[in-house]
Coordinates of C-alpha atoms in Angstrom, one line a residue:
M1 CA 162.1 82.5 128.8
K2 CA 160.3 79.2 128.8
N3 CA 157.0 80.9 129.6
L4 CA 157.6 83.4 126.7
L5 CA 158.3 80.6 124.3
R6 CA 155.2 78.8 125.5
V7 CA 153.0 81.9 125.0
F8 CA 154.6 82.6 121.6
G9 CA 154.2 79.0 120.6
S10 CA 150.5 79.0 121.5
K11 CA 149.9 82.2 119.5
E12 CA 151.7 80.7 116.5
V13 CA 149.7 77.5 116.8
S14 CA 146.5 79.5 117.0
R15 CA 147.4 81.7 114.0
H16 CA 148.3 78.6 111.9
A17 CA 145.1 76.9 112.9
N18 CA 143.1 79.9 111.8
Q19 CA 144.9 80.0 108.5
V20 CA 144.2 76.3 108.0
G21 CA 140.6 76.8 108.8
R22 CA 140.3 79.6 106.3
H23 CA 141.9 77.5 103.6
L24 CA 139.6 74.5 104.3
D25 CA 136.7 76.9 104.1
E26 CA 137.9 78.1 100.8
L27 CA 138.3 74.6 99.5
F28 CA 134.9 73.6 100.7
H29 CA 133.3 76.5 98.8
L30 CA 135.3 75.5 95.7
T31 CA 133.9 72.0 95.6
M32 CA 130.2 73.0 95.6
D33 CA 127.9 75.8 94.4
R34 CA 127.3 78.2 97.2
T35 CA 123.9 79.7 98.0
V36 CA 123.0 82.7 100.2
R37 CA 119.3 83.2 101.0
L38 CA 118.9 87.0 101.6
A39 CA 115.6 88.0 103.2
V40 CA 114.2 91.4 102.5
T41 CA 111.4 92.8 104.7
G42 CA 110.2 96.1 105.9
L43 CA 107.7 97.6 108.3
N44 CA 104.8 99.8 107.1
Q45 CA 105.6 101.9 103.9
S46 CA 109.3 101.3 104.1
G47 CA 110.0 101.0 100.3
K48 CA 110.7 97.3 100.3
T49 CA 109.7 96.7 96.7
V50 CA 111.9 99.6 95.4
F51 CA 114.9 98.4 97.4
T52 CA 114.7 94.8 96.1
T53 CA 114.1 96.0 92.5
T54 CA 117.1 98.4 92.5
L55 CA 119.4 96.0 94.3
I56 CA 118.7 93.4 91.5
H57 CA 119.1 96.1 88.8
H58 CA 122.5 97.2 90.1
L59 CA 123.8 93.7 90.3
L60 CA 122.7 92.9 86.8
H61 CA 124.2 96.1 85.4
A62 CA 127.3 96.4 87.5
L63 CA 129.6 95.9 84.5
E64 CA 127.8 98.6 82.5
G65 CA 128.7 101.7 84.6
A66 CA 126.7 101.2 87.8
N67 CA 128.0 103.3 90.6
L68 CA 129.0 100.8 93.3
P69 CA 132.4 102.1 94.7
N70 CA 131.9 100.5 98.1
F71 CA 130.9 97.0 96.8
S72 CA 134.4 95.5 96.8
V73 CA 133.8 92.7 94.2
A74 CA 132.8 95.4 91.7
S75 CA 135.3 98.1 92.7
E76 CA 138.2 95.6 92.5
N77 CA 137.1 94.5 89.0
R78 CA 136.5 91.0 90.2
L79 CA 132.9 90.8 89.2
L80 CA 132.5 88.8 86.0
G81 CA 128.7 89.1 85.5
T82 CA 125.3 88.4 87.0
R83 CA 122.2 86.8 85.5
V84 CA 118.8 85.8 86.6
M85 CA 118.4 82.0 87.1
L86 CA 115.5 79.6 87.4
Q87 CA 114.2 80.0 91.0
P88 CA 114.6 76.9 93.3
D89 CA 111.1 77.0 94.9
L90 CA 108.6 76.3 92.2
D91 CA 105.6 77.0 94.4
V92 CA 106.7 80.5 95.3
P93 CA 105.6 83.4 93.1
A94 CA 108.5 85.1 91.2
F95 CA 109.6 88.6 92.0
T96 CA 108.7 90.4 88.8
Y97 CA 111.8 92.7 88.7
E98 CA 111.3 93.8 85.1
R99 CA 107.8 95.1 85.7
Y100 CA 108.8 97.1 88.7
M101 CA 111.9 98.5 87.0
R102 CA 109.9 99.7 84.0
S103 CA 107.7 101.9 86.3
L104 CA 110.9 103.4 87.9
L105 CA 112.7 104.1 84.6
G106 CA 109.8 105.1 82.3
N107 CA 109.4 108.4 80.6
K108 CA 107.3 109.5 83.6
P109 CA 108.7 107.4 86.5
T110 CA 106.2 106.2 89.1
W111 CA 106.7 104.3 92.4
P112 CA 105.7 100.6 91.9
V113 CA 102.7 99.1 93.6
P114 CA 103.9 97.6 97.0
T115 CA 104.1 93.8 97.1
D116 CA 101.5 92.0 99.3
A117 CA 102.9 88.4 99.2
L118 CA 106.1 86.5 99.5
S119 CA 108.1 86.3 96.3
E120 CA 111.6 85.1 95.2
I121 CA 114.2 85.5 92.6
R122 CA 117.6 83.7 92.1
L123 CA 120.7 85.4 90.8
A124 CA 124.0 83.8 89.8
I125 CA 126.9 86.1 90.6
R126 CA 130.2 85.0 88.9
Y127 CA 133.4 86.6 90.2
K128 CA 137.1 86.2 90.6
P129 CA 138.1 84.9 94.1
S130 CA 140.5 87.0 96.1
G131 CA 141.4 84.4 98.8
I132 CA 145.0 83.3 99.0
L133 CA 144.3 79.7 98.1
S134 CA 141.1 80.0 96.1
S135 CA 142.5 82.6 93.7
R136 CA 145.4 80.1 92.9
L137 CA 143.1 77.1 92.3
T138 CA 140.4 78.7 90.2
S139 CA 139.9 81.7 88.0
S140 CA 136.2 82.1 88.8
A141 CA 133.5 81.1 91.2
T142 CA 129.7 81.4 91.4
L143 CA 127.5 82.5 94.2
H144 CA 123.8 81.8 93.9
L145 CA 121.8 84.6 95.6
D146 CA 118.2 83.8 96.5
I147 CA 116.4 87.0 97.4
I148 CA 113.2 86.4 99.3
D149 CA 110.9 89.4 99.5
Y150 CA 108.2 89.1 102.2
P151 CA 105.8 91.5 103.9
G152 CA 106.8 92.8 107.2
E153 CA 103.2 92.2 108.3
W154 CA 103.9 88.5 108.3
L155 CA 106.9 89.0 110.6
I156 CA 104.6 90.7 113.1
D157 CA 102.8 87.4 113.5
L158 CA 105.8 85.6 115.0
P159 CA 105.3 87.0 118.6
M160 CA 101.8 85.5 118.6
L161 CA 103.4 82.0 118.8
Q162 CA 104.3 82.7 122.5
L163 CA 100.7 83.7 123.5
S164 CA 97.5 81.9 124.3
F165 CA 94.2 83.3 122.8
E166 CA 93.4 84.9 126.2
A167 CA 96.8 86.5 126.6
W168 CA 96.8 87.8 123.0
S169 CA 93.3 89.2 123.5
E170 CA 94.3 90.9 126.8
Q171 CA 97.4 92.5 125.1
T172 CA 95.4 93.8 122.1
L173 CA 92.7 95.3 124.2
R174 CA 95.2 96.9 126.5
H175 CA 96.8 98.6 123.4
C176 CA 93.4 99.9 122.5
E177 CA 93.2 101.9 125.7
E178 CA 95.7 104.4 124.2
E179 CA 95.4 106.7 121.2
P180 CA 95.2 106.4 118.2
R181 CA 94.0 102.9 118.7
R182 CA 91.3 104.0 121.2
S183 CA 89.5 106.1 118.6
L184 CA 90.1 103.9 115.7
S185 CA 88.8 100.8 117.5
A186 CA 85.6 102.4 118.8
Q187 CA 83.2 100.7 116.4
W188 CA 84.8 97.2 116.9
R189 CA 84.9 97.6 120.7
D190 CA 81.3 98.8 120.7
H191 CA 80.4 95.6 118.8
L192 CA 82.2 93.6 121.6
T193 CA 79.9 95.1 124.2
R194 CA 76.9 93.7 122.4
L195 CA 78.5 90.3 121.8
D196 CA 77.9 87.3 124.0
P197 CA 81.0 85.0 123.9
T198 CA 79.1 82.3 125.7
A199 CA 76.5 82.0 122.9
Q200 CA 76.6 79.4 120.2
A201 CA 79.1 80.3 117.5
T202 CA 77.6 81.2 114.1
D203 CA 79.3 82.0 110.8
E204 CA 77.5 85.3 110.7
T205 CA 78.8 86.4 114.1
L206 CA 82.4 85.3 113.4
R207 CA 82.5 87.0 110.0
E208 CA 81.0 90.3 111.3
S209 CA 83.4 90.4 114.3
A210 CA 86.4 89.7 112.1
R211 CA 85.3 92.3 109.6
L212 CA 85.1 95.1 112.2
Y213 CA 88.4 94.1 113.7
T214 CA 90.0 94.0 110.3
D215 CA 88.6 97.5 109.5
F216 CA 90.2 98.7 112.7
L217 CA 93.6 97.2 111.7
L218 CA 93.4 98.7 108.2
A219 CA 92.7 102.1 109.7
C220 CA 95.7 101.8 111.9
K221 CA 97.8 100.9 108.9
S222 CA 96.6 103.8 106.7
S223 CA 99.2 106.2 105.5
K224 CA 97.9 108.9 107.8
V225 CA 98.3 106.8 111.0
G226 CA 101.0 104.4 110.0
L227 CA 101.1 102.0 112.9
S228 CA 103.3 98.8 112.6
F229 CA 102.4 96.5 115.4
L230 CA 99.2 95.0 113.9
Q231 CA 98.2 91.4 114.5
P232 CA 97.4 89.1 112.8
G233 CA 99.3 90.3 109.8
R234 CA 97.2 88.3 107.3
F235 CA 94.1 90.2 108.3
T236 CA 95.6 93.3 106.5
I237 CA 97.5 91.3 103.8
P238 CA 95.5 88.0 103.4
G239 CA 97.1 86.8 100.2
D240 CA 95.8 83.3 99.3
L241 CA 93.8 83.2 102.6
K242 CA 91.3 85.8 101.6
G243 CA 87.9 84.7 102.6
A244 CA 89.2 81.7 104.5
P245 CA 87.5 80.9 107.9
L246 CA 91.0 80.9 109.3
L247 CA 90.8 84.7 109.3
T248 CA 87.5 85.0 111.1
F249 CA 88.3 85.6 114.8
C250 CA 89.1 88.6 116.9
P251 CA 90.3 89.4 120.5
L252 CA 87.7 89.0 123.2
P253 CA 87.4 90.4 126.8
P254 CA 88.4 87.9 129.6
P255 CA 85.9 85.1 130.2
G256 CA 83.5 85.5 133.1
A257 CA 82.6 83.0 135.8
H258 CA 81.2 80.6 133.3
G259 CA 84.6 80.1 131.7
V260 CA 84.8 78.6 128.2
I261 CA 81.6 76.8 127.2
P262 CA 81.9 74.0 124.6
G263 CA 80.5 75.2 121.2
S264 CA 80.5 78.8 122.2
L265 CA 81.8 81.8 120.3
R266 CA 84.8 82.1 122.6
E267 CA 85.8 78.5 122.1
E268 CA 85.5 78.7 118.3
M269 CA 87.5 82.0 118.2
A270 CA 90.2 80.4 120.4
R271 CA 90.3 77.4 118.1
R272 CA 90.7 79.5 115.0
F273 CA 93.4 81.6 116.7
E274 CA 95.3 78.4 117.5
S275 CA 94.9 77.2 113.9
Y276 CA 96.2 80.5 112.7
Q277 CA 99.2 80.1 115.0
K278 CA 100.0 76.6 113.7
L279 CA 99.2 76.9 110.0
V280 CA 100.2 80.5 109.2
A281 CA 102.7 81.9 111.8
E282 CA 104.5 78.7 112.6
G283 CA 104.2 77.6 109.0
F284 CA 106.0 80.7 107.8
L285 CA 108.6 80.3 110.5
K286 CA 109.4 76.7 109.6
R287 CA 109.2 76.8 105.9
Y288 CA 110.9 80.2 105.2
F289 CA 112.2 82.1 108.1
S290 CA 114.4 79.3 109.5
R291 CA 116.2 79.0 106.2
F292 CA 117.3 82.7 105.8
D293 CA 121.1 83.4 105.9
R294 CA 121.1 87.2 105.8
Q295 CA 118.4 89.7 106.7
I296 CA 117.7 93.3 106.0
V297 CA 114.9 95.1 107.8
L298 CA 113.8 98.4 106.2
L299 CA 112.2 101.2 108.2
D300 CA 110.5 104.4 107.2
L301 CA 111.9 106.4 110.1
L302 CA 111.0 109.7 108.5
G303 CA 107.4 108.7 108.0
A304 CA 107.2 107.6 111.7
L305 CA 108.5 110.9 112.8
N306 CA 106.0 112.7 110.6
R307 CA 103.1 110.7 112.1
G308 CA 103.9 111.5 115.7
P309 CA 104.8 109.8 119.0
G310 CA 102.2 107.1 118.6
A311 CA 103.5 105.8 115.3
F312 CA 107.1 106.2 116.4
A313 CA 106.6 104.3 119.7
D314 CA 104.6 101.6 117.8
M315 CA 107.5 101.0 115.4
R316 CA 109.9 100.6 118.3
A317 CA 107.5 98.1 120.0
A318 CA 107.1 96.1 116.8
L319 CA 110.9 95.8 116.4
E320 CA 111.4 94.7 119.9
A321 CA 108.6 92.1 119.6
I322 CA 109.7 90.5 116.4
L323 CA 113.5 90.5 116.6
G324 CA 113.5 87.9 119.3
H325 CA 112.4 85.4 116.6
F326 CA 115.5 85.9 114.4
R327 CA 117.7 82.8 114.5
H328 CA 121.0 84.7 115.1
G329 CA 124.5 83.3 115.4
P330 CA 127.8 82.7 113.7
S331 CA 127.5 80.7 110.5
N332 CA 129.8 77.7 110.0
L333 CA 129.9 74.6 107.9
L334 CA 127.7 72.5 110.4
N335 CA 125.2 75.3 110.8
R336 CA 125.0 75.8 107.0
L337 CA 124.2 72.1 106.5
F338 CA 122.0 71.3 109.4
N339 CA 120.9 74.4 111.2
P340 CA 121.1 77.6 109.1
R341 CA 120.8 80.8 111.0
I342 CA 121.0 84.5 110.2
D343 CA 124.6 85.8 110.9
R344 CA 124.3 89.3 109.4
L345 CA 121.5 91.7 110.1
L346 CA 121.1 95.1 108.5
F347 CA 118.7 97.8 109.8
A348 CA 118.2 100.4 107.1
A349 CA 116.4 103.8 107.4
T350 CA 115.0 104.2 103.9
K351 CA 114.3 107.4 101.9
A352 CA 117.5 109.1 103.2
D353 CA 117.3 111.4 100.1
Y354 CA 114.2 113.1 101.5
V355 CA 116.6 115.0 103.9
A356 CA 119.8 116.9 103.1
A357 CA 123.1 114.9 103.1
D358 CA 124.3 116.6 106.3
Q359 CA 121.4 115.1 108.2
H360 CA 122.4 111.5 107.4
P361 CA 124.7 111.0 110.4
N362 CA 121.8 112.0 112.7
L363 CA 119.5 109.7 110.9
E364 CA 122.0 106.8 111.4
R365 CA 122.4 107.7 115.1
L366 CA 118.6 107.8 115.6
L367 CA 118.2 104.5 113.9
R368 CA 121.0 102.9 116.1
R369 CA 119.3 104.2 119.2
L370 CA 115.9 102.9 118.1
V371 CA 117.1 99.3 117.6
A372 CA 119.8 99.3 120.4
R373 CA 118.0 97.0 122.8
S374 CA 117.3 94.3 120.2
A375 CA 120.6 94.8 118.5
N376 CA 122.4 94.2 121.8
D377 CA 120.7 90.8 122.2
A378 CA 121.5 89.7 118.7
S379 CA 125.1 90.9 118.9
F380 CA 125.6 89.0 122.1
Q381 CA 124.7 85.8 120.2
G382 CA 127.4 86.5 117.6
V383 CA 125.5 88.1 114.8
E384 CA 127.1 91.0 112.9
I385 CA 124.8 94.1 113.0
Q386 CA 124.9 97.3 111.0
T387 CA 122.6 100.3 110.9
Q388 CA 122.5 102.5 107.8
P389 CA 120.5 105.3 106.2
L390 CA 120.0 104.7 102.4
A391 CA 118.0 105.6 99.4
S392 CA 117.4 102.8 96.9
L393 CA 116.6 105.3 94.2
R394 CA 117.8 108.9 94.9
C395 CA 115.2 111.3 93.7
T396 CA 116.5 114.6 95.2
R397 CA 119.9 116.4 95.4
T398 CA 121.3 118.5 98.3
V399 CA 121.7 122.2 97.5
M400 CA 123.4 124.8 99.8
R401 CA 121.7 128.2 100.0
E402 CA 121.9 131.4 102.2
H403 CA 118.8 132.0 104.2
Q404 CA 118.4 134.9 106.7
G405 CA 122.2 135.1 107.1
R406 CA 122.6 131.3 107.6
R407 CA 124.0 128.8 105.1
L408 CA 121.5 125.9 105.1
S409 CA 121.1 122.6 103.3
F410 CA 118.1 122.3 101.0
V411 CA 116.8 119.4 98.9
Q412 CA 115.7 119.8 95.3
G413 CA 113.2 117.4 93.9
T414 CA 109.6 116.9 92.8
P415 CA 107.2 116.6 95.8
R416 CA 104.7 113.8 95.8
G417 CA 101.7 114.6 93.7
R418 CA 103.4 117.5 91.9
E419 CA 105.0 117.8 88.5
R420 CA 107.7 120.4 88.9
E421 CA 110.9 120.3 91.0
T422 CA 111.0 122.5 94.1
L423 CA 113.8 123.6 96.4
L424 CA 112.7 122.8 100.0
F425 CA 114.2 123.0 103.5
P426 CA 113.4 119.5 104.7
G427 CA 114.0 120.0 108.4
E428 CA 116.5 118.4 110.8
I429 CA 116.7 114.9 112.2
P430 CA 117.2 114.5 116.0
D431 CA 120.3 112.5 116.9
A432 CA 118.5 110.9 119.9
L433 CA 115.1 109.5 120.6
P434 CA 112.6 112.5 120.5
E435 CA 111.6 114.0 123.8
A436 CA 108.1 115.3 124.6
E437 CA 108.9 118.8 123.6
D438 CA 110.0 117.6 120.2
W439 CA 106.5 116.3 119.5
D440 CA 104.8 119.3 121.1
T441 CA 106.4 121.7 118.7
H442 CA 105.4 119.7 115.7
R443 CA 108.9 119.9 114.3
F444 CA 108.8 117.0 111.9
H445 CA 107.4 117.6 108.5
F446 CA 109.4 115.6 106.0
M447 CA 108.2 115.8 102.4
E448 CA 107.9 112.8 100.1
F449 CA 109.1 112.9 96.5
E450 CA 108.4 111.5 93.2
P451 CA 111.0 109.3 91.5
R452 CA 113.2 111.2 89.0
R453 CA 114.3 109.9 85.6
P454 CA 118.0 109.0 85.6
P455 CA 120.2 111.0 83.3
D456 CA 121.2 107.7 81.5
T457 CA 118.3 107.1 79.2
E458 CA 119.0 103.4 79.3
G459 CA 118.6 103.5 83.0
L460 CA 121.7 101.4 83.7
A461 CA 122.9 103.4 86.7
P462 CA 120.0 105.0 88.6
P463 CA 121.4 107.0 91.4
H464 CA 121.3 105.7 95.0
I465 CA 122.6 106.5 98.5
R466 CA 124.6 103.7 100.1
L467 CA 123.1 100.8 98.3
D468 CA 126.6 99.6 97.6
Q469 CA 127.4 99.7 101.3
A470 CA 124.4 97.6 102.0
L471 CA 125.5 95.1 99.3
E472 CA 129.0 94.9 100.7
F473 CA 127.7 94.2 104.2
L474 CA 125.2 91.6 103.1
L475 CA 127.3 89.8 100.4
G476 CA 130.9 91.1 100.4
D477 CA 132.4 88.3 102.5
K478 CA 130.7 85.7 100.3
L479 CA 132.4 87.1 97.2
R480 CA 136.0 87.0 98.3

């Protein structure tokens, strides 16, 4: 009996301690404005700009009929309003939400031009608290949401921080031994055979070598090839570094018996590589990446399947390389003040409306398997992880039809580059990582579609797929 009382007492003490902790946390949030820094990024052609634009639009118009049944603060009628605020970082370009939304909601909707630099917008979300203590002490609270939109190409730079110039060169050249990199890099590699790394460095040689290497990276990134693991990221999206000497280097074959000669081309390229590491990759890590609270990583899984095993494997390699640099872990008061870290991470397979609704479970399972290795490491460190198929702006609808005695799911929408809606059978998503025979039969041909004008002429509630679930996972706990 004494042992039972002791166990019961310890459980009661633990339960009351947890309740006290929750109440103290609520009181803390009541005494100061809260801010969540949500980072939005995506690998090649993932629809990052459309996602960020529609997320902002739905938050701003949630009280005007937006369809957000799984976003608890809205479905429970606790949302009091959202508005755009002055952004906190005055030297960061603003995310021009209104311009992007106009292109999506115009008389003839068009997809917005992808962003090629980091940008930011701040929203103030006012709501009624639902906590036991906070709801009694105040009738409303405000969450400041800083959305930081940045190119996934910059994220690819982070693994470079662990490598020397020689190790990075060896890794890149090894990747070029396999297709499609082997064919696409032919001109640049031919240039390397004529190059003497021991010769005196000249601006002309540095610029020409970097130009050929950049052309190779851009060919890899093209919509037809669609590779993701391309370093350095600023070579394909230079931003304010366009034309800077910092972007004039490239990988080189291993040094010969002479080693690294002072003043040589090899020494200068290595010096510029190290400067890129410090000023660009490490600068991004320290100034922005280390300050993120929540992160969503968008993936064009359908596009990778379309482009074949090379693009698909490259996407997986890119994910495994970059995710080790996320600062994962449970968020608490001390972390929030002194050592912020990402405590929720969402992987989203975009363009889910390009396939029929009955294929979404397979799309989610395939995504989960794709990120399983990296997700396991992050989960072990205490981060909450979710995988989800979504469509930021739904531009098709699923239609059931009889075909050769079978009842099949079709999608109806306007294919990319056309003007009339068409009924198409989009194909099926594998529920596991594709095997060799899947690629051999060329079974993946997922069509892309044009945006469709919402039935609401004011555009207050453009249709989506699971955008509200993404909002709930990323922000729901902060709006209670």
